[in-house]
Every structure is written in structure tokens, then in C-alpha cells.
Amino acid sequence: MVQWEDDLYNTPAYPMTDAARYLRIPFGTLRSWLKGRYYPVKEGQQYFQPLIQRPDPDLPQISFTNLVEAHVLRSIRKIHGVRLDKVRNALDYLDQQFGMPHPLARVEFQTDGVNLFVESVGRLVSVSQDGQLTLRDVLKHLLTRVEWNEQGIATRLFPTTRSSPADEPKDEPRSVSIDPRIAFGRPVVVGTRIPTRAIVERYQAGESPESIADDFGCERLQVHDAIRFELSLSHAA
């Protein structure tokens, strides 16, 4: 069995409020995925078990690994509309097959890792052939927004900067990244250590995107996307 090391990727570092804004997930939804919740049934109440296991249940922060898992779940739930019981079945299957925790934040590269991941989930959560093909496209696309190391561990996430929470355009560039090794894991412009927050602060102070790009040595498209990303976070707060 492969052990998940207690390292940078599994360190509690992100408040749930920040994670919800980065991924544009309703806070209540993310909290139920991470902490579980009670819901009414005819006999009274039943407990919904968490779908994502936090590194320390006593701490309110979540890890980068949890952030990636929530990104995957958002795409599966919101874009394809897969029921939570099907998602749980798929997670149990992946955990059993791979023999490791956090299966949504890993890809096995012994064969074609992406296809193996997609096939494992798609086979369980879809009922029709059309549904399987649609989900396979969704999963393949969302995996392009995660960078993996040679061990198949998620190391960098590229949050969306242009789409609405219900969309996932396939041609959206990867302008912003979240990497626990850079800027304490806060969003930065891809290929730099420049926090997106620093860019939007200068923009709100009256500087033009063009002058900001020149000063930081970034592409203007990156600056525009960083501003758009940060402003969307402010609206979600």
C-alpha cells in the first residue's frame, strides 16, 4: 500500500472560506463535503458522512490535497449532475482499487493514468453510454487543470478565471495557479511568484493592466485574468 506522507500537500493551510471562493463552491456545500451534515428523514435525522477527509478534523483549515478533491467533486457534481450516492460509491471503489487515501487527488501512472482514472469513475457513476462519454469528457478536461508529479500526486491547481460556476470552457487558459510550494499556497500568476492579490491591489489603486504587466514582466492576458479572478473572489465573499 502506498502511504500518503504528511507533507506540504497534506498540511492544513486553507480556511474553508478561502477554498470555497477559490473554487467557486457555495460554502455550505463545501462544508458538508468536508465535515458531513445531518439531514431529515421520516424516522428523524440521518448523518451524511464527509466525502473528503481532512488532515486534522480538529482544525478548520483544509489541505491542498483537499482543495484538489473539492475541485474534482465540483466538476462531477455541478457540471454532470452525478448524485452524491454515486460519487460515494465511486470513491469507495477507487480507495479499494488503489489502496490509498485521497483517490481523487492521485493518478496512477503505471499505465495511462488519466484514462485509468476516468474509466474507474465513469464506469460507476454513469448509467447510459451517452452519460459515460459525457462524464469522460468532463473528467479529462478537469484533469488538465491539475498538475501531477511522477508519483501521481496532485501538486498544482489551475482555478478557472473566466467561466461561471456552471461552465468549464475547454479553451480557458491556465493563467492562475495554486501551488503549496509558492507564496504559501496562495494564488499566483502562472510561471511567477506574483500573488494575484498584489496585482488586483495595484489595479484598484488606479494603475492600468498594461502598466502592471510591464512592471511585473507578465503578459497582459495574465494580468487581466488575475484581476478577473480576484474580483470574482471579492464578489463571492
PDB file of C-alpha atoms in Angstrom:
ATOM      1  CA  MET A   1       0.000   0.000   0.000  1.00  0.00           C
ATOM      2  CA  VAL A   2       1.265   3.481  -0.890  1.00  0.00           C
ATOM      3  CA  GLN A   3       1.335   5.775   2.143  1.00  0.00           C
ATOM      4  CA  TRP A   4       0.254   9.404   1.859  1.00  0.00           C
ATOM      5  CA  GLU A   5       3.027  11.375   3.532  1.00  0.00           C
ATOM      6  CA  ASP A   6       2.240  14.116   5.999  1.00  0.00           C
ATOM      7  CA  ASP A   7       3.912  16.736   3.843  1.00  0.00           C
ATOM      8  CA  LEU A   8       3.326  20.093   2.255  1.00  0.00           C
ATOM      9  CA  TYR A   9       0.379  18.885   0.200  1.00  0.00           C
ATOM     10  CA  ASN A  10      -1.431  17.464   3.201  1.00  0.00           C
ATOM     11  CA  THR A  11      -0.815  20.311   5.658  1.00  0.00           C
ATOM     12  CA  PRO A  12      -3.885  22.236   6.905  1.00  0.00           C
ATOM     13  CA  ALA A  13      -3.361  25.628   5.281  1.00  0.00           C
ATOM     14  CA  TYR A  14      -6.576  26.844   3.631  1.00  0.00           C
ATOM     15  CA  PRO A  15      -9.588  28.177   5.549  1.00  0.00           C
ATOM     16  CA  MET A  16     -12.787  26.715   4.162  1.00  0.00           C
ATOM     17  CA  THR A  17     -13.991  30.207   3.261  1.00  0.00           C
ATOM     18  CA  ASP A  18     -10.930  30.780   1.059  1.00  0.00           C
ATOM     19  CA  ALA A  19     -11.206  27.326  -0.517  1.00  0.00           C
ATOM     20  CA  ALA A  20     -14.876  27.900  -1.349  1.00  0.00           C
ATOM     21  CA  ARG A  21     -14.018  31.206  -3.044  1.00  0.00           C
ATOM     22  CA  TYR A  22     -11.039  29.831  -4.969  1.00  0.00           C
ATOM     23  CA  LEU A  23     -13.161  27.007  -6.377  1.00  0.00           C
ATOM     24  CA  ARG A  24     -16.422  28.983  -6.510  1.00  0.00           C
ATOM     25  CA  ILE A  25     -18.300  26.417  -4.473  1.00  0.00           C
ATOM     26  CA  PRO A  26     -21.079  27.509  -2.079  1.00  0.00           C
ATOM     27  CA  PHE A  27     -19.597  27.495   1.417  1.00  0.00           C
ATOM     28  CA  GLY A  28     -22.379  25.299   2.817  1.00  0.00           C
ATOM     29  CA  THR A  29     -21.815  22.713   0.094  1.00  0.00           C
ATOM     30  CA  LEU A  30     -18.076  22.564   0.677  1.00  0.00           C
ATOM     31  CA  ARG A  31     -18.548  22.338   4.429  1.00  0.00           C
ATOM     32  CA  SER A  32     -20.898  19.357   4.068  1.00  0.00           C
ATOM     33  CA  TRP A  33     -18.371  17.578   1.800  1.00  0.00           C
ATOM     34  CA  LEU A  34     -15.647  18.165   4.397  1.00  0.00           C
ATOM     35  CA  LYS A  35     -17.486  17.881   7.708  1.00  0.00           C
ATOM     36  CA  GLY A  36     -20.656  15.976   6.879  1.00  0.00           C
ATOM     37  CA  ARG A  37     -24.121  17.057   7.935  1.00  0.00           C
ATOM     38  CA  TYR A  38     -27.410  15.818   9.301  1.00  0.00           C
ATOM     39  CA  TYR A  39     -30.451  15.759   7.041  1.00  0.00           C
ATOM     40  CA  PRO A  40     -34.107  14.986   7.809  1.00  0.00           C
ATOM     41  CA  VAL A  41     -35.674  11.591   7.052  1.00  0.00           C
ATOM     42  CA  LYS A  42     -39.016  10.075   8.007  1.00  0.00           C
ATOM     43  CA  GLU A  43     -37.508   8.486  11.108  1.00  0.00           C
ATOM     44  CA  GLY A  44     -35.874  11.729  12.244  1.00  0.00           C
ATOM     45  CA  GLN A  45     -32.346  12.566  11.121  1.00  0.00           C
ATOM     46  CA  GLN A  46     -29.593  10.786   9.259  1.00  0.00           C
ATOM     47  CA  TYR A  47     -25.927  11.710   9.066  1.00  0.00           C
ATOM     48  CA  PHE A  48     -24.238  12.374   5.746  1.00  0.00           C
ATOM     49  CA  GLN A  49     -20.628  11.223   6.036  1.00  0.00           C
ATOM     50  CA  PRO A  50     -17.908  13.570   4.698  1.00  0.00           C
ATOM     51  CA  LEU A  51     -16.768  12.882   1.142  1.00  0.00           C
ATOM     52  CA  ILE A  52     -13.350  14.462   1.734  1.00  0.00           C
ATOM     53  CA  GLN A  53     -11.140  13.520   4.671  1.00  0.00           C
ATOM     54  CA  ARG A  54      -9.347  16.480   6.248  1.00  0.00           C
ATOM     55  CA  PRO A  55      -5.804  16.000   7.611  1.00  0.00           C
ATOM     56  CA  ASP A  56      -6.931  17.070  11.093  1.00  0.00           C
ATOM     57  CA  PRO A  57     -10.673  17.071  11.915  1.00  0.00           C
ATOM     58  CA  ASP A  58      -9.974  19.342  14.904  1.00  0.00           C
ATOM     59  CA  LEU A  59      -8.636  22.136  12.703  1.00  0.00           C
ATOM     60  CA  PRO A  60     -10.845  24.338  10.476  1.00  0.00           C
ATOM     61  CA  GLN A  61      -8.247  24.541   7.686  1.00  0.00           C
ATOM     62  CA  ILE A  62      -8.026  22.070   4.828  1.00  0.00           C
ATOM     63  CA  SER A  63      -5.035  20.915   2.791  1.00  0.00           C
ATOM     64  CA  PHE A  64      -4.034  21.458  -0.813  1.00  0.00           C
ATOM     65  CA  THR A  65      -4.961  17.819  -1.424  1.00  0.00           C
ATOM     66  CA  ASN A  66      -8.467  18.557  -0.119  1.00  0.00           C
ATOM     67  CA  LEU A  67      -8.606  21.570  -2.434  1.00  0.00           C
ATOM     68  CA  VAL A  68      -7.938  19.339  -5.443  1.00  0.00           C
ATOM     69  CA  GLU A  69     -10.512  16.785  -4.272  1.00  0.00           C
ATOM     70  CA  ALA A  70     -13.129  19.524  -3.965  1.00  0.00           C
ATOM     71  CA  HIS A  71     -12.228  20.763  -7.457  1.00  0.00           C
ATOM     72  CA  VAL A  72     -12.863  17.289  -8.861  1.00  0.00           C
ATOM     73  CA  LEU A  73     -16.110  16.863  -6.927  1.00  0.00           C
ATOM     74  CA  ARG A  74     -17.386  20.258  -8.071  1.00  0.00           C
ATOM     75  CA  SER A  75     -16.910  19.293 -11.687  1.00  0.00           C
ATOM     76  CA  ILE A  76     -18.552  15.911 -11.237  1.00  0.00           C
ATOM     77  CA  ARG A  77     -21.488  17.272  -9.254  1.00  0.00           C
ATOM     78  CA  LYS A  78     -22.196  20.649 -10.830  1.00  0.00           C
ATOM     79  CA  ILE A  79     -21.345  20.029 -14.467  1.00  0.00           C
ATOM     80  CA  HIS A  80     -22.507  16.449 -14.884  1.00  0.00           C
ATOM     81  CA  GLY A  81     -25.074  16.330 -12.061  1.00  0.00           C
ATOM     82  CA  VAL A  82     -23.930  12.991 -10.621  1.00  0.00           C
ATOM     83  CA  ARG A  83     -25.783  12.053  -7.433  1.00  0.00           C
ATOM     84  CA  LEU A  84     -23.825  12.040  -4.178  1.00  0.00           C
ATOM     85  CA  ASP A  85     -24.519   8.366  -3.517  1.00  0.00           C
ATOM     86  CA  LYS A  86     -22.947   7.531  -6.884  1.00  0.00           C
ATOM     87  CA  VAL A  87     -19.979   9.738  -6.072  1.00  0.00           C
ATOM     88  CA  ARG A  88     -19.539   7.956  -2.735  1.00  0.00           C
ATOM     89  CA  ASN A  89     -19.682   4.556  -4.446  1.00  0.00           C
ATOM     90  CA  ALA A  90     -17.011   5.692  -6.903  1.00  0.00           C
ATOM     91  CA  LEU A  91     -14.797   6.994  -4.096  1.00  0.00           C
ATOM     92  CA  ASP A  92     -15.127   3.719  -2.181  1.00  0.00           C
ATOM     93  CA  TYR A  93     -14.242   1.797  -5.328  1.00  0.00           C
ATOM     94  CA  LEU A  94     -11.170   3.946  -6.042  1.00  0.00           C
ATOM     95  CA  ASP A  95      -9.998   3.614  -2.461  1.00  0.00           C
ATOM     96  CA  GLN A  96     -10.356  -0.170  -2.634  1.00  0.00           C
ATOM     97  CA  GLN A  97      -8.725  -0.482  -6.040  1.00  0.00           C
ATOM     98  CA  PHE A  98      -5.795   1.845  -5.424  1.00  0.00           C
ATOM     99  CA  GLY A  99      -5.350   1.024  -1.760  1.00  0.00           C
ATOM    100  CA  MET A 100      -4.607   4.622  -0.829  1.00  0.00           C
ATOM    101  CA  PRO A 101      -6.370   7.630   0.707  1.00  0.00           C
ATOM    102  CA  HIS A 102      -7.444  10.682  -1.299  1.00  0.00           C
ATOM    103  CA  PRO A 103      -8.009   8.802  -4.584  1.00  0.00           C
ATOM    104  CA  LEU A 104      -9.413  11.913  -6.299  1.00  0.00           C
ATOM    105  CA  ALA A 105      -6.105  13.703  -5.786  1.00  0.00           C
ATOM    106  CA  ARG A 106      -3.966  10.957  -7.312  1.00  0.00           C
ATOM    107  CA  VAL A 107      -3.442   9.427 -10.724  1.00  0.00           C
ATOM    108  CA  GLU A 108      -1.668   6.119 -11.217  1.00  0.00           C
ATOM    109  CA  PHE A 109       0.912   6.389 -13.990  1.00  0.00           C
ATOM    110  CA  GLN A 110       1.756   2.695 -14.329  1.00  0.00           C
ATOM    111  CA  THR A 111      -0.394   2.758 -17.474  1.00  0.00           C
ATOM    112  CA  ASP A 112      -2.247   5.739 -18.922  1.00  0.00           C
ATOM    113  CA  GLY A 113      -3.120   7.406 -15.642  1.00  0.00           C
ATOM    114  CA  VAL A 114      -5.758   9.826 -16.867  1.00  0.00           C
ATOM    115  CA  ASN A 115      -7.676   7.174 -18.776  1.00  0.00           C
ATOM    116  CA  LEU A 116      -7.455   4.776 -15.827  1.00  0.00           C
ATOM    117  CA  PHE A 117      -8.854   7.447 -13.517  1.00  0.00           C
ATOM    118  CA  VAL A 118     -11.634   8.394 -15.911  1.00  0.00           C
ATOM    119  CA  GLU A 119     -12.618   4.808 -16.625  1.00  0.00           C
ATOM    120  CA  SER A 120     -12.732   3.942 -12.921  1.00  0.00           C
ATOM    121  CA  VAL A 121     -15.083   6.785 -12.066  1.00  0.00           C
ATOM    122  CA  GLY A 122     -17.088   6.829 -15.287  1.00  0.00           C
ATOM    123  CA  ARG A 123     -17.928   3.136 -15.126  1.00  0.00           C
ATOM    124  CA  LEU A 124     -19.545   3.550 -11.706  1.00  0.00           C
ATOM    125  CA  VAL A 125     -21.336   6.869 -11.791  1.00  0.00           C
ATOM    126  CA  SER A 126     -22.957   6.704 -15.236  1.00  0.00           C
ATOM    127  CA  VAL A 127     -25.865   4.547 -16.309  1.00  0.00           C
ATOM    128  CA  SER A 128     -26.013   5.170 -20.056  1.00  0.00           C
ATOM    129  CA  GLN A 129     -23.358   5.062 -22.744  1.00  0.00           C
ATOM    130  CA  ASP A 130     -24.006   8.727 -23.563  1.00  0.00           C
ATOM    131  CA  GLY A 131     -23.637   9.564 -19.896  1.00  0.00           C
ATOM    132  CA  GLN A 132     -20.335   7.729 -19.714  1.00  0.00           C
ATOM    133  CA  LEU A 133     -18.974   9.596 -22.723  1.00  0.00           C
ATOM    134  CA  THR A 134     -20.076  12.962 -21.320  1.00  0.00           C
ATOM    135  CA  LEU A 135     -18.557  12.302 -17.927  1.00  0.00           C
ATOM    136  CA  ARG A 136     -15.342  11.059 -19.527  1.00  0.00           C
ATOM    137  CA  ASP A 137     -15.011  14.389 -21.375  1.00  0.00           C
ATOM    138  CA  VAL A 138     -15.719  16.337 -18.170  1.00  0.00           C
ATOM    139  CA  LEU A 139     -13.157  14.387 -16.160  1.00  0.00           C
ATOM    140  CA  LYS A 140     -10.475  14.568 -18.816  1.00  0.00           C
ATOM    141  CA  HIS A 141     -10.926  18.319 -19.011  1.00  0.00           C
ATOM    142  CA  LEU A 142     -10.841  18.906 -15.254  1.00  0.00           C
ATOM    143  CA  LEU A 143      -7.656  16.834 -15.020  1.00  0.00           C
ATOM    144  CA  THR A 144      -5.986  19.305 -17.391  1.00  0.00           C
ATOM    145  CA  ARG A 145      -6.431  21.887 -14.635  1.00  0.00           C
ATOM    146  CA  VAL A 146      -4.353  19.810 -12.212  1.00  0.00           C
ATOM    147  CA  GLU A 147      -0.613  19.159 -12.468  1.00  0.00           C
ATOM    148  CA  TRP A 148       0.709  15.818 -11.214  1.00  0.00           C
ATOM    149  CA  ASN A 149       4.192  14.686 -10.227  1.00  0.00           C
ATOM    150  CA  GLU A 150       5.841  11.396 -11.198  1.00  0.00           C
ATOM    151  CA  GLN A 151       4.222   9.649  -8.228  1.00  0.00           C
ATOM    152  CA  GLY A 152       0.780  10.667  -9.485  1.00  0.00           C
ATOM    153  CA  ILE A 153       0.243  13.188  -6.675  1.00  0.00           C
ATOM    154  CA  ALA A 154      -1.525  16.466  -7.424  1.00  0.00           C
ATOM    155  CA  THR A 155       0.974  19.308  -6.954  1.00  0.00           C
ATOM    156  CA  ARG A 156      -0.584  22.326  -8.651  1.00  0.00           C
ATOM    157  CA  LEU A 157      -4.131  23.501  -9.361  1.00  0.00           C
ATOM    158  CA  PHE A 158      -5.201  25.955 -12.058  1.00  0.00           C
ATOM    159  CA  PRO A 159      -8.505  27.521 -10.946  1.00  0.00           C
ATOM    160  CA  THR A 160     -10.817  28.895 -13.583  1.00  0.00           C
ATOM    161  CA  THR A 161     -10.646  32.648 -14.152  1.00  0.00           C
ATOM    162  CA  ARG A 162     -13.251  33.270 -16.829  1.00  0.00           C
ATOM    163  CA  SER A 163     -16.051  30.733 -16.537  1.00  0.00           C
ATOM    164  CA  SER A 164     -19.132  30.866 -14.388  1.00  0.00           C
ATOM    165  CA  PRO A 165     -19.514  28.161 -11.714  1.00  0.00           C
ATOM    166  CA  ALA A 166     -21.758  26.213 -14.092  1.00  0.00           C
ATOM    167  CA  ASP A 167     -19.345  26.279 -17.008  1.00  0.00           C
ATOM    168  CA  GLU A 168     -15.977  24.698 -17.700  1.00  0.00           C
ATOM    169  CA  PRO A 169     -14.798  26.018 -21.094  1.00  0.00           C
ATOM    170  CA  LYS A 170     -12.246  23.737 -22.659  1.00  0.00           C
ATOM    171  CA  ASP A 171     -10.169  26.544 -24.144  1.00  0.00           C
ATOM    172  CA  GLU A 172      -9.728  28.583 -20.943  1.00  0.00           C
ATOM    173  CA  PRO A 173      -6.018  29.326 -20.422  1.00  0.00           C
ATOM    174  CA  ARG A 174      -4.193  28.381 -17.246  1.00  0.00           C
ATOM    175  CA  SER A 175      -3.295  31.891 -16.091  1.00  0.00           C
ATOM    176  CA  VAL A 176      -3.520  31.446 -12.316  1.00  0.00           C
ATOM    177  CA  SER A 177      -2.092  28.607 -10.247  1.00  0.00           C
ATOM    178  CA  ILE A 178      -2.247  27.415  -6.648  1.00  0.00           C
ATOM    179  CA  ASP A 179       0.894  25.603  -5.548  1.00  0.00           C
ATOM    180  CA  PRO A 180       1.701  24.964  -1.854  1.00  0.00           C
ATOM    181  CA  ARG A 181       5.404  25.425  -2.691  1.00  0.00           C
ATOM    182  CA  ILE A 182       4.905  29.003  -3.903  1.00  0.00           C
ATOM    183  CA  ALA A 183       3.676  32.073  -1.977  1.00  0.00           C
ATOM    184  CA  PHE A 184       2.445  29.899   0.901  1.00  0.00           C
ATOM    185  CA  GLY A 185      -0.041  28.265  -1.434  1.00  0.00           C
ATOM    186  CA  ARG A 186      -1.900  31.426  -2.362  1.00  0.00           C
ATOM    187  CA  PRO A 187      -3.000  32.066  -5.997  1.00  0.00           C
ATOM    188  CA  VAL A 188      -0.211  33.423  -8.211  1.00  0.00           C
ATOM    189  CA  VAL A 189       0.289  34.261 -11.869  1.00  0.00           C
ATOM    190  CA  VAL A 190       1.417  31.110 -13.671  1.00  0.00           C
ATOM    191  CA  GLY A 191       5.177  30.896 -14.111  1.00  0.00           C
ATOM    192  CA  THR A 192       5.855  33.549 -11.471  1.00  0.00           C
ATOM    193  CA  ARG A 193       5.719  34.087  -7.722  1.00  0.00           C
ATOM    194  CA  ILE A 194       3.476  37.130  -8.101  1.00  0.00           C
ATOM    195  CA  PRO A 195       0.305  36.822  -5.980  1.00  0.00           C
ATOM    196  CA  THR A 196      -2.855  37.664  -7.869  1.00  0.00           C
ATOM    197  CA  ARG A 197      -3.838  39.730  -4.837  1.00  0.00           C
ATOM    198  CA  ALA A 198      -0.844  42.047  -5.396  1.00  0.00           C
ATOM    199  CA  ILE A 199      -1.952  42.653  -8.974  1.00  0.00           C
ATOM    200  CA  VAL A 200      -5.552  43.478  -8.160  1.00  0.00           C
ATOM    201  CA  GLU A 201      -4.489  45.826  -5.344  1.00  0.00           C
ATOM    202  CA  ARG A 202      -2.468  47.888  -7.822  1.00  0.00           C
ATOM    203  CA  TYR A 203      -5.347  47.807 -10.306  1.00  0.00           C
ATOM    204  CA  GLN A 204      -7.782  49.025  -7.637  1.00  0.00           C
ATOM    205  CA  ALA A 205      -5.289  51.774  -6.781  1.00  0.00           C
ATOM    206  CA  GLY A 206      -5.707  53.135 -10.309  1.00  0.00           C
ATOM    207  CA  GLU A 207      -2.915  51.501 -12.337  1.00  0.00           C
ATOM    208  CA  SER A 208      -3.768  50.130 -15.765  1.00  0.00           C
ATOM    209  CA  PRO A 209      -3.401  46.406 -16.539  1.00  0.00           C
ATOM    210  CA  GLU A 210      -0.838  47.331 -19.195  1.00  0.00           C
ATOM    211  CA  SER A 211       1.431  49.196 -16.779  1.00  0.00           C
ATOM    212  CA  ILE A 212       1.093  46.423 -14.200  1.00  0.00           C
ATOM    213  CA  ALA A 213       2.089  43.849 -16.816  1.00  0.00           C
ATOM    214  CA  ASP A 214       5.119  45.892 -17.831  1.00  0.00           C
ATOM    215  CA  ASP A 215       6.191  46.411 -14.231  1.00  0.00           C
ATOM    216  CA  PHE A 216       5.882  42.753 -13.241  1.00  0.00           C
ATOM    217  CA  GLY A 217       7.157  41.391 -16.552  1.00  0.00           C
ATOM    218  CA  CYS A 218       3.940  39.449 -17.151  1.00  0.00           C
ATOM    219  CA  GLU A 219       1.814  39.004 -20.218  1.00  0.00           C
ATOM    220  CA  ARG A 220      -1.122  41.362 -20.368  1.00  0.00           C
ATOM    221  CA  LEU A 221      -3.512  38.421 -20.712  1.00  0.00           C
ATOM    222  CA  GLN A 222      -2.194  37.029 -17.416  1.00  0.00           C
ATOM    223  CA  VAL A 223      -2.758  40.326 -15.654  1.00  0.00           C
ATOM    224  CA  HIS A 224      -6.306  40.609 -16.991  1.00  0.00           C
ATOM    225  CA  ASP A 225      -7.059  37.047 -15.860  1.00  0.00           C
ATOM    226  CA  ALA A 226      -5.514  37.664 -12.428  1.00  0.00           C
ATOM    227  CA  ILE A 227      -7.704  40.752 -11.983  1.00  0.00           C
ATOM    228  CA  ARG A 228     -10.778  38.897 -13.175  1.00  0.00           C
ATOM    229  CA  PHE A 229     -10.015  36.013 -10.791  1.00  0.00           C
ATOM    230  CA  GLU A 230      -9.518  38.257  -7.759  1.00  0.00           C
ATOM    231  CA  LEU A 231     -12.604  40.339  -8.465  1.00  0.00           C
ATOM    232  CA  SER A 232     -14.673  37.176  -8.735  1.00  0.00           C
ATOM    233  CA  LEU A 233     -13.370  36.178  -5.277  1.00  0.00           C
ATOM    234  CA  SER A 234     -14.490  39.531  -3.880  1.00  0.00           C
ATOM    235  CA  HIS A 235     -17.983  39.035  -5.301  1.00  0.00           C
ATOM    236  CA  ALA A 236     -18.147  35.556  -3.784  1.00  0.00           C
ATOM    237  CA  ALA A 237     -17.125  36.773  -0.314  1.00  0.00           C
TER     238      ALA A 237
END
